Amino acid sequence: MSDNIAGKVIVITGASSGMGEAAARHLAANGAKVVLAARRLDRIEELSPANWNSRAKKLPPYR
């Protein structure tokens, strides 16, 4: 599976917990560029890919 997603940009909604969080972590670990979206800003900041990978970029939240 990692050959199919490496380098692709994938948007994950509901990424602050549960299946969305698990999917984001899995996809990022397999080389995808993930864009995380969630209602809970505090949770999404804790789960930021910048905390998972030194190459990740953190964008400012849209309010």
Short mmCIF file of C-alpha atoms in Angstrom, two decimals:
data_model
loop_
_atom_site.label_atom_id
_atom_site.label_comp_id
_atom_site.label_asym_id
_atom_site.label_seq_id
_atom_site.Cartn_x
_atom_site.Cartn_y
_atom_site.Cartn_z
CA MET A 1 0.00 0.00 0.00
CA SER A 2 2.78 2.47 0.75
CA ASP A 3 3.83 2.45 -2.91
CA ASN A 4 0.41 3.82 -3.87
CA ILE A 5 0.28 6.70 -1.37
CA ALA A 6 3.87 7.84 -0.94
CA GLY A 7 4.12 11.51 -1.86
CA LYS A 8 0.39 12.00 -2.43
CA VAL A 9 -1.58 14.70 -0.61
CA ILE A 10 -4.49 13.30 1.40
CA VAL A 11 -7.05 15.38 3.31
CA ILE A 12 -8.35 13.78 6.52
CA THR A 13 -11.48 15.22 8.17
CA GLY A 14 -12.22 14.30 11.75
CA ALA A 15 -8.50 13.86 12.33
CA SER A 16 -8.54 14.82 16.01
CA SER A 17 -9.53 11.36 17.27
CA GLY A 18 -10.66 7.86 16.43
CA MET A 19 -10.51 6.56 12.88
CA GLY A 20 -9.48 9.93 11.45
CA GLU A 21 -6.48 10.11 13.78
CA ALA A 22 -5.50 6.51 13.07
CA ALA A 23 -5.80 7.02 9.32
CA ALA A 24 -3.70 10.20 9.45
CA ARG A 25 -0.95 8.50 11.43
CA HIS A 26 -0.95 5.44 9.16
CA LEU A 27 -0.91 7.41 5.92
CA ALA A 28 1.81 9.78 7.15
CA ALA A 29 3.92 6.85 8.28
CA ASN A 30 3.65 5.43 4.75
CA GLY A 31 4.86 8.61 3.06
CA ALA A 32 1.64 10.50 2.32
CA LYS A 33 1.41 14.24 2.84
CA VAL A 34 -1.60 14.62 5.14
CA VAL A 35 -3.78 17.69 5.62
CA LEU A 36 -5.64 17.41 8.92
CA ALA A 37 -9.05 18.97 9.58
CA ALA A 38 -11.02 18.88 12.83
CA ARG A 39 -13.26 21.00 15.02
CA ARG A 40 -11.11 20.66 18.14
CA LEU A 41 -8.11 22.93 17.61
CA ASP A 42 -6.39 21.88 20.85
CA ARG A 43 -6.50 18.18 19.87
CA ILE A 44 -5.43 18.73 16.29
CA GLU A 45 -2.39 20.73 17.43
CA GLU A 46 -1.35 17.84 19.69
CA LEU A 47 -1.67 15.44 16.75
CA SER A 48 0.08 17.63 14.23
CA PRO A 49 2.30 15.73 11.80
CA ALA A 50 5.00 18.22 12.78
CA ASN A 51 5.20 16.18 15.97
CA TRP A 52 5.55 12.95 13.96
CA ASN A 53 8.01 13.93 11.28
CA SER A 54 10.74 16.54 11.09
CA ARG A 55 9.87 17.22 7.41
CA ALA A 56 6.26 18.13 8.18
CA LYS A 57 4.93 21.66 7.84
CA LYS A 58 2.42 23.19 10.22
CA LEU A 59 -0.01 25.70 8.75
CA PRO A 60 -1.91 28.25 10.83
CA PRO A 61 -5.49 27.26 11.68
CA TYR A 62 -8.35 28.73 9.70
CA ARG A 63 -10.88 30.43 11.97
#
